[in-house]
Short mmCIF file of C-alpha atoms in Angstrom, two decimals:
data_model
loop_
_atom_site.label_atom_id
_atom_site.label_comp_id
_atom_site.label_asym_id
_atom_site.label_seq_id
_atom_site.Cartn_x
_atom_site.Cartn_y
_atom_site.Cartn_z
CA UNK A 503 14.72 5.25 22.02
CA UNK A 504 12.10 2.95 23.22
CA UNK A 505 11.71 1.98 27.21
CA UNK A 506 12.46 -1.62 26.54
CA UNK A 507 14.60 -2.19 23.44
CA UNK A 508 13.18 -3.57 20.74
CA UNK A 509 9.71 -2.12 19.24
CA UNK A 510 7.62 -4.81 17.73
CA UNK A 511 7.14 -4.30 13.44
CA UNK A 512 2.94 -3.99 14.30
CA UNK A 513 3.72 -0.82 16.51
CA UNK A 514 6.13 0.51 13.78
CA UNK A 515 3.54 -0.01 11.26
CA UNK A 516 0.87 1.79 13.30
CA UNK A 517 3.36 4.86 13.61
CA UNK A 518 3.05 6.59 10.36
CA UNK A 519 -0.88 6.54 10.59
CA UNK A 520 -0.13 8.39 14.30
CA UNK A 521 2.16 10.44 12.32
CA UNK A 522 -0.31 11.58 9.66
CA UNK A 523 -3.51 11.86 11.78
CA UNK A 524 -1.61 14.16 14.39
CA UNK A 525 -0.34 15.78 10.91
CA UNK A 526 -4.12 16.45 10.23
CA UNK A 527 -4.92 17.67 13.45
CA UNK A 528 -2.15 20.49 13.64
CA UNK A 529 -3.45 21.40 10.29
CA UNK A 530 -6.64 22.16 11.61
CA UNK A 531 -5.71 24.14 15.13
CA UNK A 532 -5.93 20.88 17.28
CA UNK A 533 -2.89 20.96 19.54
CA UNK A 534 -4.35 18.81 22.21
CA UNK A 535 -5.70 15.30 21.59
CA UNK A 536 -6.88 12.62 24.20
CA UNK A 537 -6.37 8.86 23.25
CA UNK A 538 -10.25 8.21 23.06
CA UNK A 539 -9.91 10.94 20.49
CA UNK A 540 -6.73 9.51 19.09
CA UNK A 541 -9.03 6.02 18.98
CA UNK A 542 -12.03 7.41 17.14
CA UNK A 543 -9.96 8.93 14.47
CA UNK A 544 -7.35 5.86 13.55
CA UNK A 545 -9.83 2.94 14.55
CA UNK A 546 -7.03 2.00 16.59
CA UNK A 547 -8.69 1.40 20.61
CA UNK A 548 -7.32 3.85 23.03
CA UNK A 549 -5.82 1.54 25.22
CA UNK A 550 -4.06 0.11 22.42
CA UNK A 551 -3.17 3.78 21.59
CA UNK A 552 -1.68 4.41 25.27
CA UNK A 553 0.39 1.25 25.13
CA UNK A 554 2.10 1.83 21.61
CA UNK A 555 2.93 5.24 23.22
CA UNK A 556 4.31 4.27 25.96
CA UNK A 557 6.86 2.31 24.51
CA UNK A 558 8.21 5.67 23.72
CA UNK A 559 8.37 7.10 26.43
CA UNK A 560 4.94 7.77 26.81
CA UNK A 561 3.61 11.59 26.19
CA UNK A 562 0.48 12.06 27.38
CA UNK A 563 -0.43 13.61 30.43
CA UNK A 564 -3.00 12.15 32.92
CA UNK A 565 -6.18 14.75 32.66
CA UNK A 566 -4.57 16.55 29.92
CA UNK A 567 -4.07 14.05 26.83
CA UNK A 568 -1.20 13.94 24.31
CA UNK A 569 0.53 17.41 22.95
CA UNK A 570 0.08 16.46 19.55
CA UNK A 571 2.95 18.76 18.17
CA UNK A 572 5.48 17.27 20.69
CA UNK A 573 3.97 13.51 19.90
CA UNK A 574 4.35 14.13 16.09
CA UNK A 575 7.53 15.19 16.23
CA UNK A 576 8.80 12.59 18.51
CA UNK A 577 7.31 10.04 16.13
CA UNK A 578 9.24 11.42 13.39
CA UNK A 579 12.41 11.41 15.24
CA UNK A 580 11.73 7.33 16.07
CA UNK A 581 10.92 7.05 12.24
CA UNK A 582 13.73 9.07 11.15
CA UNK A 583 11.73 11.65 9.09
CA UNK A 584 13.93 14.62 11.16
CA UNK A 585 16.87 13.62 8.30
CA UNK A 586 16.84 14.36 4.74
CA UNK A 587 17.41 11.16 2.56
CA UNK A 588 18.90 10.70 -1.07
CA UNK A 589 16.51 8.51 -3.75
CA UNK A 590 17.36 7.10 -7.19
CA UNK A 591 13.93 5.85 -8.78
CA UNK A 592 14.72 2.90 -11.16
CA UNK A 593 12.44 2.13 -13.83
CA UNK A 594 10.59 5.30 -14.97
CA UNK A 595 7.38 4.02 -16.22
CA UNK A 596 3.72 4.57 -14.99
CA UNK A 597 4.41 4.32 -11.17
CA UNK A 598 8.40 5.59 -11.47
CA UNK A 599 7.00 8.56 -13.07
CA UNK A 600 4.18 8.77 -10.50
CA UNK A 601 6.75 8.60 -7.72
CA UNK A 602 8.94 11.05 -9.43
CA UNK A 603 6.04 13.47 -9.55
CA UNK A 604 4.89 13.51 -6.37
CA UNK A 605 5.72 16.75 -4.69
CA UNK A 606 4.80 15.53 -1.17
CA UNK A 607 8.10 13.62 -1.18
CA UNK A 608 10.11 16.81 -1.38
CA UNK A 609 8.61 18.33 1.06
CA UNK A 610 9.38 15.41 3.40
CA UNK A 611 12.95 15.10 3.08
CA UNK A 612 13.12 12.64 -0.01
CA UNK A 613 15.42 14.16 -2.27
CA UNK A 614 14.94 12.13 -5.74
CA UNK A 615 18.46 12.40 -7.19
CA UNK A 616 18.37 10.17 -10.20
CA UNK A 617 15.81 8.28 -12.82
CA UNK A 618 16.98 5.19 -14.69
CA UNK A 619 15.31 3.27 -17.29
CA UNK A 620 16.48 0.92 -20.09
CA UNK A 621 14.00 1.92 -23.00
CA UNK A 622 15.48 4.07 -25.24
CA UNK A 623 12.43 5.87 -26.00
CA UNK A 624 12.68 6.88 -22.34
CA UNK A 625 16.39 7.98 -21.68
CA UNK A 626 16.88 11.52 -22.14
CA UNK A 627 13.44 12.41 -21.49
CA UNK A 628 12.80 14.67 -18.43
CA UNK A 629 10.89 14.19 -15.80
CA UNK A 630 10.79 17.41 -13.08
CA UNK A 631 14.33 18.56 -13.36
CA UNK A 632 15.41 15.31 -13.83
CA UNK A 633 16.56 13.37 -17.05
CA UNK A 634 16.03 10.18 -17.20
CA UNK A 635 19.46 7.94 -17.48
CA UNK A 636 20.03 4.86 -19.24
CA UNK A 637 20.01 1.69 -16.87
CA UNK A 638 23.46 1.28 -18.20
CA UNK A 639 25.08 3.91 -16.32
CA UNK A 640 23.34 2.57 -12.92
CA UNK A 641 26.25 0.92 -11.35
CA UNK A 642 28.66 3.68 -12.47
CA UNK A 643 26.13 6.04 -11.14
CA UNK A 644 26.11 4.67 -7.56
CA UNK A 645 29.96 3.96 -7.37
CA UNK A 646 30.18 7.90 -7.20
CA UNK A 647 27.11 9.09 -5.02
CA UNK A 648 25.95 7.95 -1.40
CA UNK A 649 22.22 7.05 -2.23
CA UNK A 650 19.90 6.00 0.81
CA UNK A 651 17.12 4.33 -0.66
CA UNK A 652 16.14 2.83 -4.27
CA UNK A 653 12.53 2.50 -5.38
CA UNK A 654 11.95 -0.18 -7.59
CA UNK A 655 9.46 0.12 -10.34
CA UNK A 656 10.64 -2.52 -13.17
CA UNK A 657 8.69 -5.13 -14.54
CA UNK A 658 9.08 -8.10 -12.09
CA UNK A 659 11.43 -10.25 -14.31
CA UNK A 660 14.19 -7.50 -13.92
CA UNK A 661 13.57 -6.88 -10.41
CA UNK A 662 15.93 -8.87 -8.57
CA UNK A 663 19.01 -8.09 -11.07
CA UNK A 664 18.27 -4.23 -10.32
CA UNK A 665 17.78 -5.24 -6.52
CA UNK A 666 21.61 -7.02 -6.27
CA UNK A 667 22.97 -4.10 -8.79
CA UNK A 668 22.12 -1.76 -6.04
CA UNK A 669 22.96 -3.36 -2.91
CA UNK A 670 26.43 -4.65 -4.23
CA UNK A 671 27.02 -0.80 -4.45
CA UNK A 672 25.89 -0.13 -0.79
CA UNK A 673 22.28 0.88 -1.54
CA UNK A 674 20.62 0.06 1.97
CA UNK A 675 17.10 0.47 1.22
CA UNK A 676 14.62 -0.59 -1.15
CA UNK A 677 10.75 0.44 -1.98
CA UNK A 678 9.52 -2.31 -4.09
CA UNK A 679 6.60 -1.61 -6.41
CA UNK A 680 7.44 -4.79 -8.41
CA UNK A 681 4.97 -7.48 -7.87
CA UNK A 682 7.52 -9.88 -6.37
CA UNK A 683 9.69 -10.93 -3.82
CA UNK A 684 13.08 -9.73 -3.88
CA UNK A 685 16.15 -11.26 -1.82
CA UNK A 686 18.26 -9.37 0.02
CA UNK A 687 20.44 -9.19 2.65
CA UNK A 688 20.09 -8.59 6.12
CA UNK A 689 21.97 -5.47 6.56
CA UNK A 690 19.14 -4.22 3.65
CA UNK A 691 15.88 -2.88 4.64
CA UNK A 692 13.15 -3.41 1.75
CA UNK A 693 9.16 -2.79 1.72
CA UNK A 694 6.90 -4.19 -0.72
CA UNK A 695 3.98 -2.72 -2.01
CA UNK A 696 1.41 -4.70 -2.51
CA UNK A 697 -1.14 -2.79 -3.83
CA UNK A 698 -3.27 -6.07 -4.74
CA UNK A 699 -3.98 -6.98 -0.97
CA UNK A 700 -5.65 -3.80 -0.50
CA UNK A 701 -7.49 -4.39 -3.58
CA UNK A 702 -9.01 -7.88 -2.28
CA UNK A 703 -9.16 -6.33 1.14
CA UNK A 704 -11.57 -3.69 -0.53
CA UNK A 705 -13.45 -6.43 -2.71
CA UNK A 706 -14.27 -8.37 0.43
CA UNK A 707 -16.07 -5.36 2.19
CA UNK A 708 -17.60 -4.25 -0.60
CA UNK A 709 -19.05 -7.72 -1.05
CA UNK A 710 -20.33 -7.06 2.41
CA UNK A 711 -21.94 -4.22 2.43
CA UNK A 712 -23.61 -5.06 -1.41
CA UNK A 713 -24.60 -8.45 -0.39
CA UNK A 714 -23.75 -9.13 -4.38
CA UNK A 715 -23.84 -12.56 -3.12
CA UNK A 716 -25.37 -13.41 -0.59
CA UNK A 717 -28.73 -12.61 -1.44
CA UNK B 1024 -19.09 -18.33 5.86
CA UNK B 1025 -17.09 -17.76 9.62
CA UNK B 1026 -17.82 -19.75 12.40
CA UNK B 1027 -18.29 -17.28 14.39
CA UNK B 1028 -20.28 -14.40 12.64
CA UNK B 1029 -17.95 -11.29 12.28
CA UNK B 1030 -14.78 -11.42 10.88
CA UNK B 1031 -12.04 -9.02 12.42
CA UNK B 1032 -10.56 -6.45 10.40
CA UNK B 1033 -6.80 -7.65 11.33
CA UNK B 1034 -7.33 -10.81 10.08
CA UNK B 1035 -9.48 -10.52 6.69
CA UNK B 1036 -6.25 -7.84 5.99
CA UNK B 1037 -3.77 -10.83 6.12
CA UNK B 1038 -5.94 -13.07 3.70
CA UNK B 1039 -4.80 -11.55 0.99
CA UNK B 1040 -1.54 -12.36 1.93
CA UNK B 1041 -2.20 -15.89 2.82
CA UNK B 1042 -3.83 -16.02 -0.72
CA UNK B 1043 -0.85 -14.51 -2.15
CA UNK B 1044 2.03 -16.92 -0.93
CA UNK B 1045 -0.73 -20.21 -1.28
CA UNK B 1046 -0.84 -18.99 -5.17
CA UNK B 1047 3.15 -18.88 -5.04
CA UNK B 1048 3.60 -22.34 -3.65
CA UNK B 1049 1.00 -24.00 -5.89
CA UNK B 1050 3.07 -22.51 -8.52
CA UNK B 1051 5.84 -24.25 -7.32
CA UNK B 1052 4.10 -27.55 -7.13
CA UNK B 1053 3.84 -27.55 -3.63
CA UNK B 1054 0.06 -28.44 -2.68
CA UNK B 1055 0.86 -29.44 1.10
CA UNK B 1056 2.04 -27.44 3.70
CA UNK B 1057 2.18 -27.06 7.99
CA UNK B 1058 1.09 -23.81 9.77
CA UNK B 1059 4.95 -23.68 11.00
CA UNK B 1060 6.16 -23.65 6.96
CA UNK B 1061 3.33 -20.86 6.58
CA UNK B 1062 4.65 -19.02 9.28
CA UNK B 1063 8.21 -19.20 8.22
CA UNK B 1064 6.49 -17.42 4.72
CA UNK B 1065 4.70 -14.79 5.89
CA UNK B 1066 6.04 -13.96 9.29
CA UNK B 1067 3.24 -14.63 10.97
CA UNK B 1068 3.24 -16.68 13.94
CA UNK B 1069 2.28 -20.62 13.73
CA UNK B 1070 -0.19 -20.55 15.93
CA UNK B 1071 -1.83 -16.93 14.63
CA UNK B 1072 -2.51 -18.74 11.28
CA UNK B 1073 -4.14 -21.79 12.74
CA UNK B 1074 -6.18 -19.18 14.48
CA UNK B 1075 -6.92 -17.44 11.50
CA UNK B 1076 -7.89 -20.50 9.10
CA UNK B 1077 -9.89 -21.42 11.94
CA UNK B 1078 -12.35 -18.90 11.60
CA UNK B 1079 -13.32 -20.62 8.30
CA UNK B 1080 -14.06 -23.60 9.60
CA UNK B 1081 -10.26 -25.03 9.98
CA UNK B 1082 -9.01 -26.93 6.84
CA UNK B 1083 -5.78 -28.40 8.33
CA UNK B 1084 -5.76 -31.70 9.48
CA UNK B 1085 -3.24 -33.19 12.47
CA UNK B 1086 -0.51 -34.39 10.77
CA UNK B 1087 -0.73 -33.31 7.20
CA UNK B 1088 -1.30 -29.65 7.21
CA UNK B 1089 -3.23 -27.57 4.64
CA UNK B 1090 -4.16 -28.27 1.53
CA UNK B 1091 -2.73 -25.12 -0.32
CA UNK B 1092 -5.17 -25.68 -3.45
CA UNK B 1093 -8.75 -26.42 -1.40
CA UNK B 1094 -7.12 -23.71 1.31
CA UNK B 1095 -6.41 -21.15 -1.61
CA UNK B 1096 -10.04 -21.40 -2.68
CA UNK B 1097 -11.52 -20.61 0.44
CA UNK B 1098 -9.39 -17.54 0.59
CA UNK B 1099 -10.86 -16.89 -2.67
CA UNK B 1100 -14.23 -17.33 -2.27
CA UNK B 1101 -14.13 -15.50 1.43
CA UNK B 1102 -12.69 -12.73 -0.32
CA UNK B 1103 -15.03 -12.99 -3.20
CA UNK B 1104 -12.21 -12.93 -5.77
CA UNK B 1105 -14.73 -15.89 -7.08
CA UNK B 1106 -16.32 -13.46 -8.66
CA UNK B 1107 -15.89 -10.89 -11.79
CA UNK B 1108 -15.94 -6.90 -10.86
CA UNK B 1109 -16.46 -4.18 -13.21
CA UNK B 1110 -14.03 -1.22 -12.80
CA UNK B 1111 -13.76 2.36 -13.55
CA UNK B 1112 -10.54 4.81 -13.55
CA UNK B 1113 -11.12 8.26 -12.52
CA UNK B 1114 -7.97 10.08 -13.15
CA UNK B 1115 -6.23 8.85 -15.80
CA UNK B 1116 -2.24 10.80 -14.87
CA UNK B 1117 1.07 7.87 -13.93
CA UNK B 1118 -1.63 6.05 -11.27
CA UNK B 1119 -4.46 5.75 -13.51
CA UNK B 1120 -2.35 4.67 -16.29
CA UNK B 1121 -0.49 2.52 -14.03
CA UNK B 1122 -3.52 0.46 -12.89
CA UNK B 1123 -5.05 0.42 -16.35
CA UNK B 1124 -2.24 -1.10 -17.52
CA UNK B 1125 -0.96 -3.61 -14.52
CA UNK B 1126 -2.47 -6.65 -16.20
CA UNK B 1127 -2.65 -8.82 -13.57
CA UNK B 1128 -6.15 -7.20 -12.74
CA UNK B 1129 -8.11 -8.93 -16.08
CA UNK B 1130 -6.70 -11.87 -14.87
CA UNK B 1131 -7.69 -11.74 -11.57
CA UNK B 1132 -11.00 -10.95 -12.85
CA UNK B 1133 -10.95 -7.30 -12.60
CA UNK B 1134 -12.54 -5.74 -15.80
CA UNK B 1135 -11.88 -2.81 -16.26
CA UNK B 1136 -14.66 -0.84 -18.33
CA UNK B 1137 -13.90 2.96 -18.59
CA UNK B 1138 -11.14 6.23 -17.61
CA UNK B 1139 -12.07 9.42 -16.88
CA UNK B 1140 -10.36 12.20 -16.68
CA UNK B 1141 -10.30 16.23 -17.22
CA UNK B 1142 -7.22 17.19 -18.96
CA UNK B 1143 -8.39 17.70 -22.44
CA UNK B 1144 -4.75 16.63 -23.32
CA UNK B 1145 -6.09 13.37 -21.97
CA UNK B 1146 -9.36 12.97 -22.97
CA UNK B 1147 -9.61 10.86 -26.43
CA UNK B 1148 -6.14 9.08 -25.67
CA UNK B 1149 -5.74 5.48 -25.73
CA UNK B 1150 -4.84 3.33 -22.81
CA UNK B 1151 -5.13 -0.36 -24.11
CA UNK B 1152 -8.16 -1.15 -25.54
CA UNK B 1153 -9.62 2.26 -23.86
CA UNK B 1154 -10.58 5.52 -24.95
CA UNK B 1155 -10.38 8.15 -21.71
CA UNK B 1156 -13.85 9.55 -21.92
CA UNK B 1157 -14.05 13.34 -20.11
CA UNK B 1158 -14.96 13.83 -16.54
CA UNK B 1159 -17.99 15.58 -17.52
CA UNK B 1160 -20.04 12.31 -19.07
CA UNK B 1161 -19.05 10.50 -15.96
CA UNK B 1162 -22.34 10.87 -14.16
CA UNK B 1163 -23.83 10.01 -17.48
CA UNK B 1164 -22.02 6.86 -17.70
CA UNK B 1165 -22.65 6.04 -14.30
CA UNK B 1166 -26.09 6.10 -14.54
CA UNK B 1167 -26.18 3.34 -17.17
CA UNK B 1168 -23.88 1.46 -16.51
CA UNK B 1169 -23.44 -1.15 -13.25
CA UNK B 1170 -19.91 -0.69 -12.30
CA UNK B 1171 -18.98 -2.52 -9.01
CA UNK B 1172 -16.06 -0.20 -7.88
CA UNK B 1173 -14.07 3.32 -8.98
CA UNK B 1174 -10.31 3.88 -8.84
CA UNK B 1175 -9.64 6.99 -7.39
CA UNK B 1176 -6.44 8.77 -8.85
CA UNK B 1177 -7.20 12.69 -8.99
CA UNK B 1178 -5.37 14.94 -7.33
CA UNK B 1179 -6.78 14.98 -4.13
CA UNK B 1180 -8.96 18.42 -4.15
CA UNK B 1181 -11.13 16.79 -6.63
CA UNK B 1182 -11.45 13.25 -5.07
CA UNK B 1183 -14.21 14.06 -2.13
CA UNK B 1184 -16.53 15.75 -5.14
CA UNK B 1185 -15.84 12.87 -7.34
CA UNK B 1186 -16.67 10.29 -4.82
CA UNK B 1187 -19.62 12.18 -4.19
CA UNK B 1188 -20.37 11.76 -7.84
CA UNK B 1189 -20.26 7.80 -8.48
CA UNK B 1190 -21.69 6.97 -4.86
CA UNK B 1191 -24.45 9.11 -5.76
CA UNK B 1192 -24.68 6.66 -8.91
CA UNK B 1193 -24.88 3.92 -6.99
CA UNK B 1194 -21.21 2.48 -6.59
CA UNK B 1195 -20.05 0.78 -3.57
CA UNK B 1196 -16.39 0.52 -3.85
CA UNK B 1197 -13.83 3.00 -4.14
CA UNK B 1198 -10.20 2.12 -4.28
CA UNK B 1199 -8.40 5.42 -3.79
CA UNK B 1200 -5.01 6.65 -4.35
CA UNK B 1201 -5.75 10.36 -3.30
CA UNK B 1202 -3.76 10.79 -0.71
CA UNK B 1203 -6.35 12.79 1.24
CA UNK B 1204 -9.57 10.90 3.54
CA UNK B 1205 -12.57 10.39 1.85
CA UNK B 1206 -16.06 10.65 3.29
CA UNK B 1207 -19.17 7.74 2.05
CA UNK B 1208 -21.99 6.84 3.86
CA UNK B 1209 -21.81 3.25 5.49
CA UNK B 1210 -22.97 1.54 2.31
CA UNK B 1211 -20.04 1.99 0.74
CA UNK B 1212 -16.32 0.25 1.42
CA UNK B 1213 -13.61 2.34 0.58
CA UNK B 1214 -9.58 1.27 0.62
CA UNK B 1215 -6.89 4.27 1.16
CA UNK B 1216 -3.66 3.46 -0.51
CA UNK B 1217 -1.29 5.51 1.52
CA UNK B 1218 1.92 4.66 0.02
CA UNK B 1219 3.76 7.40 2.72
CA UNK B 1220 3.36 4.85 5.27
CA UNK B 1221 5.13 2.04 3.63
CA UNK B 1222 8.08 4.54 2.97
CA UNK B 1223 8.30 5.83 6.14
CA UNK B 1224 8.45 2.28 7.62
CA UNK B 1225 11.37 1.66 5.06
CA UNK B 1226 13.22 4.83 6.43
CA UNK B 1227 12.73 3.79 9.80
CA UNK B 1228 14.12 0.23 9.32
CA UNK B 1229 16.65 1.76 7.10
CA UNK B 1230 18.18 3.38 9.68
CA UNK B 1231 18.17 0.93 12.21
CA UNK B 1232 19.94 -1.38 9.68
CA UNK B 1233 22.54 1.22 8.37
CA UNK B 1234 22.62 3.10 12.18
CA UNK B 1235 22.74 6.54 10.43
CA UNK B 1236 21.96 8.21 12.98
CA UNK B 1237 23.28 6.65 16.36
CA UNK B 1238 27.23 6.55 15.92
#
């Protein structure tokens, strides 16, 4: 896919924000975007913006700018958001639940297949369509269906446990909401949220722009 | 507090991280360590965290490395994490729960004071120690109260209105898990979690793991 093998993890990261602004723009009747425009909507500069394409391939036309319905969907093809994916959600708390309920995954191609949990006063409850299933059954669970992708939502201390669990039975991807690091190995893709860092990032601009203490 | 007046965004975004795995070697007793140990940690090259830490004023020194506790601080305080913040919910559905009850945020100095939300199903329930008041006294409570920044977790028609509502109050801050863009006025910092774009890096390194899609 890209010009010269490998694609560096900062211009993968950039991607999905390409991804969503073009999103925004087709939404609103913009078909044709330059990168200056590109730059002043994602912050990103435009010659930063040219270069990340170009490892692609490079879309835009000289005079004319990018297409941004051809862009978009060649930067879901690179991502892989062209194929549909299978999800179990263990945990089914706060943020399993909020996971769970969030339609926009559907529409995208996550297909959430399965919730686990292991308190009682959870199992059997439904969620969506879905009833929740005892942690128990986990293992049996993903002996007998091809999942892609697990997202983690237990309380840290269990984390790793439910992380080896599920890559032992070929699960090759995992969303981590627990606040930890998990182990795994390399034939595993996983992604931490951290949802502290953009917490301190926010405290540190806010601090600022408040002068709280400065003054 | 830099040596050099502005700060970029790129690298008061990784401070956070920096803080993070400091905290997790101090908690392993480990109070000394190189740029080339932080780098194998964070993933970060050697020489982009001596270029980072320099822009505090540079607390290695040749031969020992950093001081994780004094370094740690400084983080801290260039974060202002120092400090204590006062915190509202707006929303109070899986997110708004989820944050209230993540308690890592009291002790990390993050109080949090008051939820909000519209669902009279909601209003008068308990989360911890906190009664979710209705959406309708939040102006009211606003307006006497100082409250240094608002979570953000309604769905996302409401969230421009609402952040209309508490910057009009005075707030600064706004942490927001609508998954829609927001628009303040310059005084005030505001932090998207986009949790779409940590998936769809997942897929995409998911499938370069697992090749899916190429054989």
């Amino acid at each position: 896919m890209a010009k010269n093998g490998k694609i560096s993890d900062a211009v993968i990261r950039r991607l999905p924000k390409y991804y969503r602004y073009l999103g925004d723009l087709l939404k609103n009747g913009i078909n044709r975007i330059s990168s200056n425009e590109l730059s002043r909507l994602t912050g990103f500069t435009a010659s930063q913006i040219r270069q990340d394409l170009n490892n692609f391939g490079g879309f835009g036309q000289q005079g004319y700018g990018y297409d941004a319905k051809k862009l978009r969907e060649e930067i879901s093809k690179i991502l892989g958001l062209d194929h549909k994916y299978k999800v179990v959600i263990v945990g089914a708390g706060n943020i399993g639940q909020a996971v769970a309920n969030y339609a926009g995954f559907y529409e995208e191609g996550f297909e959430i297949m399965a919730l686990f949990d292991k308190n009682p006063k959870l199992v059997g409850l439904r969620i969506r369509d879905l009833e929740i299933m005892d942690i128990d059954d986990l293992k049996e669970y993903l002996t007998h269906h091809k999942i892609d992708l697990v997202v983690l939502c237990t309380p840290k201390e269990a984390s790793q446990g439910i992380a080896d669990i599920v890559t032992s039975c070929g699960v090759q991807a995992i969303w981590n909401f627990a606040p930890t690091d998990i182990k795994v190995t390399d034939n595993v893709a996983i992604e931490n949220v951290r949802m502290n860092e953009s917490l301190y990032t926010l405290v540190y601009y806010y601090n600022e722009k408040s002068n709280n203490f400065n003054n």
